[in-house]
mmCIF file of C-alpha atoms in Angstrom:
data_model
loop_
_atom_site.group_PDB
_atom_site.id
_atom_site.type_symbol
_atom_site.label_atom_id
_atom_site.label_comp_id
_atom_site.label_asym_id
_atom_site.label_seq_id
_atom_site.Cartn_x
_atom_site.Cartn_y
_atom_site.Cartn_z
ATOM 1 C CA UNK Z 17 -20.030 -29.743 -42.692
ATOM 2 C CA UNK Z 18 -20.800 -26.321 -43.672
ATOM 3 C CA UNK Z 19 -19.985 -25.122 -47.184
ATOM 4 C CA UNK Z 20 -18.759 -21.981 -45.445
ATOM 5 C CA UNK Z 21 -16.144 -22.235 -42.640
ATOM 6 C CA UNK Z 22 -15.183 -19.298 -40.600
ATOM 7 C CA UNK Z 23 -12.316 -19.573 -38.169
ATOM 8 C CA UNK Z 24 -11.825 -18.828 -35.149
ATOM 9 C CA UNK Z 25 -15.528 -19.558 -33.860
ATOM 10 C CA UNK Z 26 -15.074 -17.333 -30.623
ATOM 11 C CA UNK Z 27 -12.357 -14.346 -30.304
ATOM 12 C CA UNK Z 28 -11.315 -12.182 -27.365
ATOM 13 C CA UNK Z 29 -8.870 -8.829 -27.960
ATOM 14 C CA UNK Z 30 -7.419 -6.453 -25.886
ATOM 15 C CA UNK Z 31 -8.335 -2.670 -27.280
ATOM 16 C CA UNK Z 32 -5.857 -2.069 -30.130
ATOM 17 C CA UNK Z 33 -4.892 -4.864 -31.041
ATOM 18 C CA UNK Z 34 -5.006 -6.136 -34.840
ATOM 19 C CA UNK Z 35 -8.008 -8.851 -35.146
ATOM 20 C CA UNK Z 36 -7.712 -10.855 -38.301
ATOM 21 C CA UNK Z 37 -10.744 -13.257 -39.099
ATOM 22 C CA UNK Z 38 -10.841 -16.222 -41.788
ATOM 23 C CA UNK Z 39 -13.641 -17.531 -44.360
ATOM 24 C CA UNK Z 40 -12.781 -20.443 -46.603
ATOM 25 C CA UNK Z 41 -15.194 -21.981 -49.096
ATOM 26 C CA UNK Z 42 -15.182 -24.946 -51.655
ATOM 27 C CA UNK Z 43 -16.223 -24.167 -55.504
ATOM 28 C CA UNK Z 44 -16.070 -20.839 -57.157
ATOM 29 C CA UNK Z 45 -17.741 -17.805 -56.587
ATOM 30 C CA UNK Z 46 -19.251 -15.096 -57.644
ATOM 31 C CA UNK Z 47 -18.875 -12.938 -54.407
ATOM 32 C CA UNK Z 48 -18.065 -13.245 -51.024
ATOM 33 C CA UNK Z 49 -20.266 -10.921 -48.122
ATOM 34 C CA UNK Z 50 -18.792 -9.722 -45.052
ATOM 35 C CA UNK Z 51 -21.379 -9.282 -42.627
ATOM 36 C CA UNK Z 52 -21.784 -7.353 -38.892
ATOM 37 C CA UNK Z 53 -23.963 -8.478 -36.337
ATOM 38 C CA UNK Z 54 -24.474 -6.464 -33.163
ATOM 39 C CA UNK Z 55 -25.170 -7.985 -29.833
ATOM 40 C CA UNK Z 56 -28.758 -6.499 -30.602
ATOM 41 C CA UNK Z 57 -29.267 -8.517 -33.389
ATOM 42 C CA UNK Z 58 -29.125 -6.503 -36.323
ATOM 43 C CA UNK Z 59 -27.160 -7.348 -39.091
ATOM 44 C CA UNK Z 60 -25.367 -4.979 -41.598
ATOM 45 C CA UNK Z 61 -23.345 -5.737 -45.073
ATOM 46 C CA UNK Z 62 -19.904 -4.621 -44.602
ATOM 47 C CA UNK Z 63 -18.518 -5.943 -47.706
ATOM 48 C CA UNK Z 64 -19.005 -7.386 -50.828
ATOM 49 C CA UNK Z 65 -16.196 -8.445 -52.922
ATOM 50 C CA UNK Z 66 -15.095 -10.893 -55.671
ATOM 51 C CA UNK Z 67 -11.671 -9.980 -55.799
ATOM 52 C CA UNK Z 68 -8.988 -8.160 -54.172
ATOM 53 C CA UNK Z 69 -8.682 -5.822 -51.290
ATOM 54 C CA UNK Z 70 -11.374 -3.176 -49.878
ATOM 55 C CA UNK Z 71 -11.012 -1.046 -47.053
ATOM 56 C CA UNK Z 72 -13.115 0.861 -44.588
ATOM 57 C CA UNK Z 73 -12.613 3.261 -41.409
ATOM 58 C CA UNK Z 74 -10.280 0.569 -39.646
ATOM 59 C CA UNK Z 75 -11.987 -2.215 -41.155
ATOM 60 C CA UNK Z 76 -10.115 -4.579 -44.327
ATOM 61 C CA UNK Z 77 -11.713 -7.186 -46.517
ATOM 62 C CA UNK Z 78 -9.037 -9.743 -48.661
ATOM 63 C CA UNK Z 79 -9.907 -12.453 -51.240
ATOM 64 C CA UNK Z 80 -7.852 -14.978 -52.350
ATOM 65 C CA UNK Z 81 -9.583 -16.859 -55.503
ATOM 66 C CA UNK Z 82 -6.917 -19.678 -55.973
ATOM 67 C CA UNK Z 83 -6.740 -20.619 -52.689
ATOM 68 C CA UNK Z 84 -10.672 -20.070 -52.090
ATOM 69 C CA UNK Z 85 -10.305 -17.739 -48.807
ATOM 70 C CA UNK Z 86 -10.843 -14.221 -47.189
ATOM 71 C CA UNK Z 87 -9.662 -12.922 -44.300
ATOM 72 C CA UNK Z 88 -11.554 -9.716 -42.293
ATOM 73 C CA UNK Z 89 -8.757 -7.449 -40.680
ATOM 74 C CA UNK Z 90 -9.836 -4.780 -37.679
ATOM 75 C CA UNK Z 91 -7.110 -2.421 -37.325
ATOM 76 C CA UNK Z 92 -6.748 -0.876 -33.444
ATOM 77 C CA UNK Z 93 -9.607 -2.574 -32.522
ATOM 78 C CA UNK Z 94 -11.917 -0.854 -30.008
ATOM 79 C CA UNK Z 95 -14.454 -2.190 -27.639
ATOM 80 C CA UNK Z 96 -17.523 -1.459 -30.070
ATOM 81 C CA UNK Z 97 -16.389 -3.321 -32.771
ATOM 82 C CA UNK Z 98 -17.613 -6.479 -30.056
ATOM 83 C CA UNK Z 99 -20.344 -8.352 -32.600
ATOM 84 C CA UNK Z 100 -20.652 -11.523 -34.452
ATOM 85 C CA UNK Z 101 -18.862 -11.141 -37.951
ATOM 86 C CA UNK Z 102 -20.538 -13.198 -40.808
ATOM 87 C CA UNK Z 103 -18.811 -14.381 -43.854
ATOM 88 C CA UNK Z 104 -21.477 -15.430 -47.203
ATOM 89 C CA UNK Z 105 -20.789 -16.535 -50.511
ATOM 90 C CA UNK Z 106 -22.310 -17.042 -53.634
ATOM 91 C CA UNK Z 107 -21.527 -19.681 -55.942
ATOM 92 C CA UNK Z 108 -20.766 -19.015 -59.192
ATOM 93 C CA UNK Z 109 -22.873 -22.129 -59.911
ATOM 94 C CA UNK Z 110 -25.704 -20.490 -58.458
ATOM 95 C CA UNK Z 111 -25.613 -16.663 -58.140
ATOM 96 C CA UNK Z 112 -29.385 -16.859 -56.499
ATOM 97 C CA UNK Z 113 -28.180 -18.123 -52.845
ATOM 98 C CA UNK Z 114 -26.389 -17.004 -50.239
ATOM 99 C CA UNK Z 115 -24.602 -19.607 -48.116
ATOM 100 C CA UNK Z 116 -23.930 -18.439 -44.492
ATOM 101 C CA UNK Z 117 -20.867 -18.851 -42.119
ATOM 102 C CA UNK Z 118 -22.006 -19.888 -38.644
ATOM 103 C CA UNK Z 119 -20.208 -16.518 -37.676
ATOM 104 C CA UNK Z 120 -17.039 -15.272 -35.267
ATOM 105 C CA UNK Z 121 -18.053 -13.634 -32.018
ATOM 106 C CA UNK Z 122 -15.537 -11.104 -31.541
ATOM 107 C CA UNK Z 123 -15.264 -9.684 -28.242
ATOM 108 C CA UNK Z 124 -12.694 -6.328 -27.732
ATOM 109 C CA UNK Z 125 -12.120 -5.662 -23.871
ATOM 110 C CA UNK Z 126 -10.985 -1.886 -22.837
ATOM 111 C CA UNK X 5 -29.898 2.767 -43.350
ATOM 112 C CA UNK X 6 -32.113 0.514 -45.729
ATOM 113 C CA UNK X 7 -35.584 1.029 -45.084
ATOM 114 C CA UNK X 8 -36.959 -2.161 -43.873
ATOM 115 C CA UNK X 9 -39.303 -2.973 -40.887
ATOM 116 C CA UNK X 10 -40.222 -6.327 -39.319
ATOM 117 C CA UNK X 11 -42.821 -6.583 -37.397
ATOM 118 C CA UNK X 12 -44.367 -8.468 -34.721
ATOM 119 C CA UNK X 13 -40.158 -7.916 -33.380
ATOM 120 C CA UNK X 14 -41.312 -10.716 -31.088
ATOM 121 C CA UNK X 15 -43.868 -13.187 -30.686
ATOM 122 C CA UNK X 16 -44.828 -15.759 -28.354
ATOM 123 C CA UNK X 17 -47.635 -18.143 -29.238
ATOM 124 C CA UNK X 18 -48.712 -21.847 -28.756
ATOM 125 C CA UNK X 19 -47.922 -25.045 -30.743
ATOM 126 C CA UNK X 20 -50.571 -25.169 -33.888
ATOM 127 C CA UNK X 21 -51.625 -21.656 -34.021
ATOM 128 C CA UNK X 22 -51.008 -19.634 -37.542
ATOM 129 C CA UNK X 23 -48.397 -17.017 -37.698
ATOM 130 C CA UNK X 24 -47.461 -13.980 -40.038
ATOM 131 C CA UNK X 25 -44.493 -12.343 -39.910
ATOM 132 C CA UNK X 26 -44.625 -9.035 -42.388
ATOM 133 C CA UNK X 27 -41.753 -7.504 -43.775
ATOM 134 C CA UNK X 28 -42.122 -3.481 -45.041
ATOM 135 C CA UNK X 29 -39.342 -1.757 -47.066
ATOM 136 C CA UNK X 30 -39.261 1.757 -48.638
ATOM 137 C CA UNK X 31 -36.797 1.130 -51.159
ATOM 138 C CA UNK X 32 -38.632 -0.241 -53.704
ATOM 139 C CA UNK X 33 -36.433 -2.868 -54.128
ATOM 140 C CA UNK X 34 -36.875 -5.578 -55.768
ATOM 141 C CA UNK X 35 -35.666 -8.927 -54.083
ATOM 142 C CA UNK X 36 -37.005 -9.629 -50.459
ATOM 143 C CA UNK X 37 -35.808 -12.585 -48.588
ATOM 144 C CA UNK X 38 -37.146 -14.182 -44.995
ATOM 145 C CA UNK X 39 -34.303 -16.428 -43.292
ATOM 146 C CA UNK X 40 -33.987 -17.692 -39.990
ATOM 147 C CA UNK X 41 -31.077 -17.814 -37.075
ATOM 148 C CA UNK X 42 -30.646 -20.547 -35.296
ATOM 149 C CA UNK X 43 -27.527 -21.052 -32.640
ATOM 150 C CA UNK X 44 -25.213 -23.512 -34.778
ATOM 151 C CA UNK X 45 -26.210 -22.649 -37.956
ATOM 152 C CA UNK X 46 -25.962 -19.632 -40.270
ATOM 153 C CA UNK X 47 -28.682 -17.797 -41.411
ATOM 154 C CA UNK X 48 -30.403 -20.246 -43.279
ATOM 155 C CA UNK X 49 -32.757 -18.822 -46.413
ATOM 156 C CA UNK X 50 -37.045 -19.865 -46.334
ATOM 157 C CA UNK X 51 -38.178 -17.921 -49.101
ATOM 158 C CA UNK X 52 -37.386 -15.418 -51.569
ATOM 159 C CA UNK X 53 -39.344 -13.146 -53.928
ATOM 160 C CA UNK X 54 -37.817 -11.792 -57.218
ATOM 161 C CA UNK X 55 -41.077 -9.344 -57.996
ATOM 162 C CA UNK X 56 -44.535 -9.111 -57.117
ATOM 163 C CA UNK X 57 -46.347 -12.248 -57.034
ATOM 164 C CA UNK X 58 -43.286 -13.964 -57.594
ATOM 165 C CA UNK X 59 -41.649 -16.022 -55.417
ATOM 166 C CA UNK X 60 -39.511 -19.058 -54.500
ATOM 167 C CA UNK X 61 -38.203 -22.084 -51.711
ATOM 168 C CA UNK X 62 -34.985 -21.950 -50.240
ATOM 169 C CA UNK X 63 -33.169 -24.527 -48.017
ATOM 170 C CA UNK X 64 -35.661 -24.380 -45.475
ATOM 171 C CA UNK X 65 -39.642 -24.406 -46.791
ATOM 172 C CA UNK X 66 -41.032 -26.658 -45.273
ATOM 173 C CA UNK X 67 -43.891 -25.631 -42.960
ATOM 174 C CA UNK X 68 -43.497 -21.605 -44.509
ATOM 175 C CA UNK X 69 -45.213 -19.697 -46.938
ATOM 176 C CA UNK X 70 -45.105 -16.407 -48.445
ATOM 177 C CA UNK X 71 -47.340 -14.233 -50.183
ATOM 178 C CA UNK X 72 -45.896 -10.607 -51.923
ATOM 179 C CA UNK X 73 -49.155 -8.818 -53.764
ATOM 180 C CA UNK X 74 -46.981 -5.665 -53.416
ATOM 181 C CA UNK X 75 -44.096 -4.511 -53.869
ATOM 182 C CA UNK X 76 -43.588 -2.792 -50.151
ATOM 183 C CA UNK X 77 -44.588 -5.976 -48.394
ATOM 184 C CA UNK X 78 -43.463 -9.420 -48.241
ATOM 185 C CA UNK X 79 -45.403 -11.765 -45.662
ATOM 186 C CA UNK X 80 -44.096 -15.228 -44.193
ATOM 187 C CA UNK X 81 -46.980 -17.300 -42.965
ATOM 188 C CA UNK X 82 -46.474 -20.629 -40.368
ATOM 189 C CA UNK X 83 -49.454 -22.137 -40.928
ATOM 190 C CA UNK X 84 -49.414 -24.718 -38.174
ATOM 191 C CA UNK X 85 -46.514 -23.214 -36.025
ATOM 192 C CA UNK X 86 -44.144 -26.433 -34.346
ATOM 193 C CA UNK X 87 -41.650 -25.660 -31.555
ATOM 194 C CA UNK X 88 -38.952 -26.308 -34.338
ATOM 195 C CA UNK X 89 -40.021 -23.363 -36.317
ATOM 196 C CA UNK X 90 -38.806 -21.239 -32.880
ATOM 197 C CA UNK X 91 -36.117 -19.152 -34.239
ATOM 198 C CA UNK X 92 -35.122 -15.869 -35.201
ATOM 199 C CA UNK X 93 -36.257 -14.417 -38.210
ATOM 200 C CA UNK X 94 -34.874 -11.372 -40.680
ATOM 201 C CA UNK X 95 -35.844 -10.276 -43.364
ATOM 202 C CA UNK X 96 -33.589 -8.968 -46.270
ATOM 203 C CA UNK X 97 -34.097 -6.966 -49.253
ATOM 204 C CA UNK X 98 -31.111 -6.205 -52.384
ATOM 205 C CA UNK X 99 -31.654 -4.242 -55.574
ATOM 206 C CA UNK X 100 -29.795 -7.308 -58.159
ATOM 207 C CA UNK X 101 -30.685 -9.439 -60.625
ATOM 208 C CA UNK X 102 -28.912 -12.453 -58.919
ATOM 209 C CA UNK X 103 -28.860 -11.520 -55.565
ATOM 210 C CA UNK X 104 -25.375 -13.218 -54.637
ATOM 211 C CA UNK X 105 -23.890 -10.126 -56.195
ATOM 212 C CA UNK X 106 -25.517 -7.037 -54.532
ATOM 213 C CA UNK X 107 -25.381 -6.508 -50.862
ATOM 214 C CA UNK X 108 -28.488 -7.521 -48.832
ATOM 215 C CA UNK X 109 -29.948 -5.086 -46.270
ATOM 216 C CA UNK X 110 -31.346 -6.799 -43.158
ATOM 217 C CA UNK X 111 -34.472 -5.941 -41.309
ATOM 218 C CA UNK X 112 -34.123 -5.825 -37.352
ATOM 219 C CA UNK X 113 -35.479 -9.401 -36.957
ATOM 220 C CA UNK X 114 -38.261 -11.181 -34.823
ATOM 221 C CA UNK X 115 -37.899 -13.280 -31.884
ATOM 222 C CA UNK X 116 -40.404 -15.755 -32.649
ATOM 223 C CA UNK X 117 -41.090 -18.532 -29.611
ATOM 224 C CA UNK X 118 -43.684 -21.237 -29.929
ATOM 225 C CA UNK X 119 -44.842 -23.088 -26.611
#
């Protein structure tokens, strides 16, 4: 079982609509990554964040300490935002490892 | 973008053969990292490097090493390449002192396949 879970695995959306996507993890931590990763295979930091809210373009990154989860929000989602969204965490335990989410393929048809 | 280049970007070689993936960034940051993708799994760390000369395992070692005599350049070597070690590889680089809590920038990859 991974340390990391990310829900749902696979995703399809119609343009527009709102996409929400879920990491939960099991100890503390020091910070949680939100991650991109274009059909192409390259992979860009979207987020970092150990508390709180943080927001950019259309794009919304949530933490919830207590209950150990974040949640990645796409506002009026559009075809290129189609990639594999990866969720990381450091431990607070640990602060010198990553720990990957297997990822959510997000797919936004026109 | 982060200034990082992997190269070969792909490889195919044969079962026992040595390999060296090289990692270049121009940010002169400190912390390089090699992972590797594999479908079913997330990115799963090798090795990591905290300075020149300077380096550590991570979950997956076996079979890798690394060598960083600069700090531009960070080299994973498969010594005896196995058809297990075919993967995906990236490379990542982050300016932190515990590299949980600075953003890591990813190189473009390689597609490594061994026969």
């Amino acid at each position: 079982k991974n340390e990391v879970e990310q829900s749902p695995q696979n995703l399809t959306a119609q343009e527009g609509e709102f996409i929400t996507i879920n990491c939960s993890y099991s100890v503390g931590i020091s910070a949680l990554h939100w991650l991109q990763q274009h059909p192409g295979g390259g992979i860009v930091s979207l987020f970092m964040l150990s508390s709180g809210k943080k927001k950019h373009g259309r794009l919304i990154a949530t933490i919830n300490i207590q209950e150990k989860h974040s949640s990645l929000h796409i506002t009026a989602s559009h075809p290129r935002d189609s990639a594999v969204y990866i969720c990381a965490v450091s431990y607070s335990y640990n602060t010198d490892k990553l720990i990957f989410g297997t990822g959510t393929r997000l797919q936004v048809f026109p | 973008d982060a200034g990082i280049t992997q190269s070969p970007r792909h490889k195919v070689t044969e079962t026992g053969t040595p390999v060296t993936l090289r990692c270049h960034q121009t940010e002169n940051h400190r912390y390089m990292y090699w992972y590797r993708q594999d479908p079913g799994h997330g990115l799963r760390l090798i090795h990591y490097s905290y300075g020149v000369k300077d380096t550590d395992k991570g979950e997956v070692s076996d079979g890798y090493s690394v060598s960083r005599s600069k700090t531009e350049d960070f080299l994973l070597t498969l010594e005896s390449a196995t058809s297990s070690q075919t993967s995906v590889y990236f490379c990542a680089i982050s300016d932190s002192q515990g590299f949980g809590n600075q953003p890591q920038h990813f190189g473009d990859g390689t597609r490594l396949s061994i026969l």
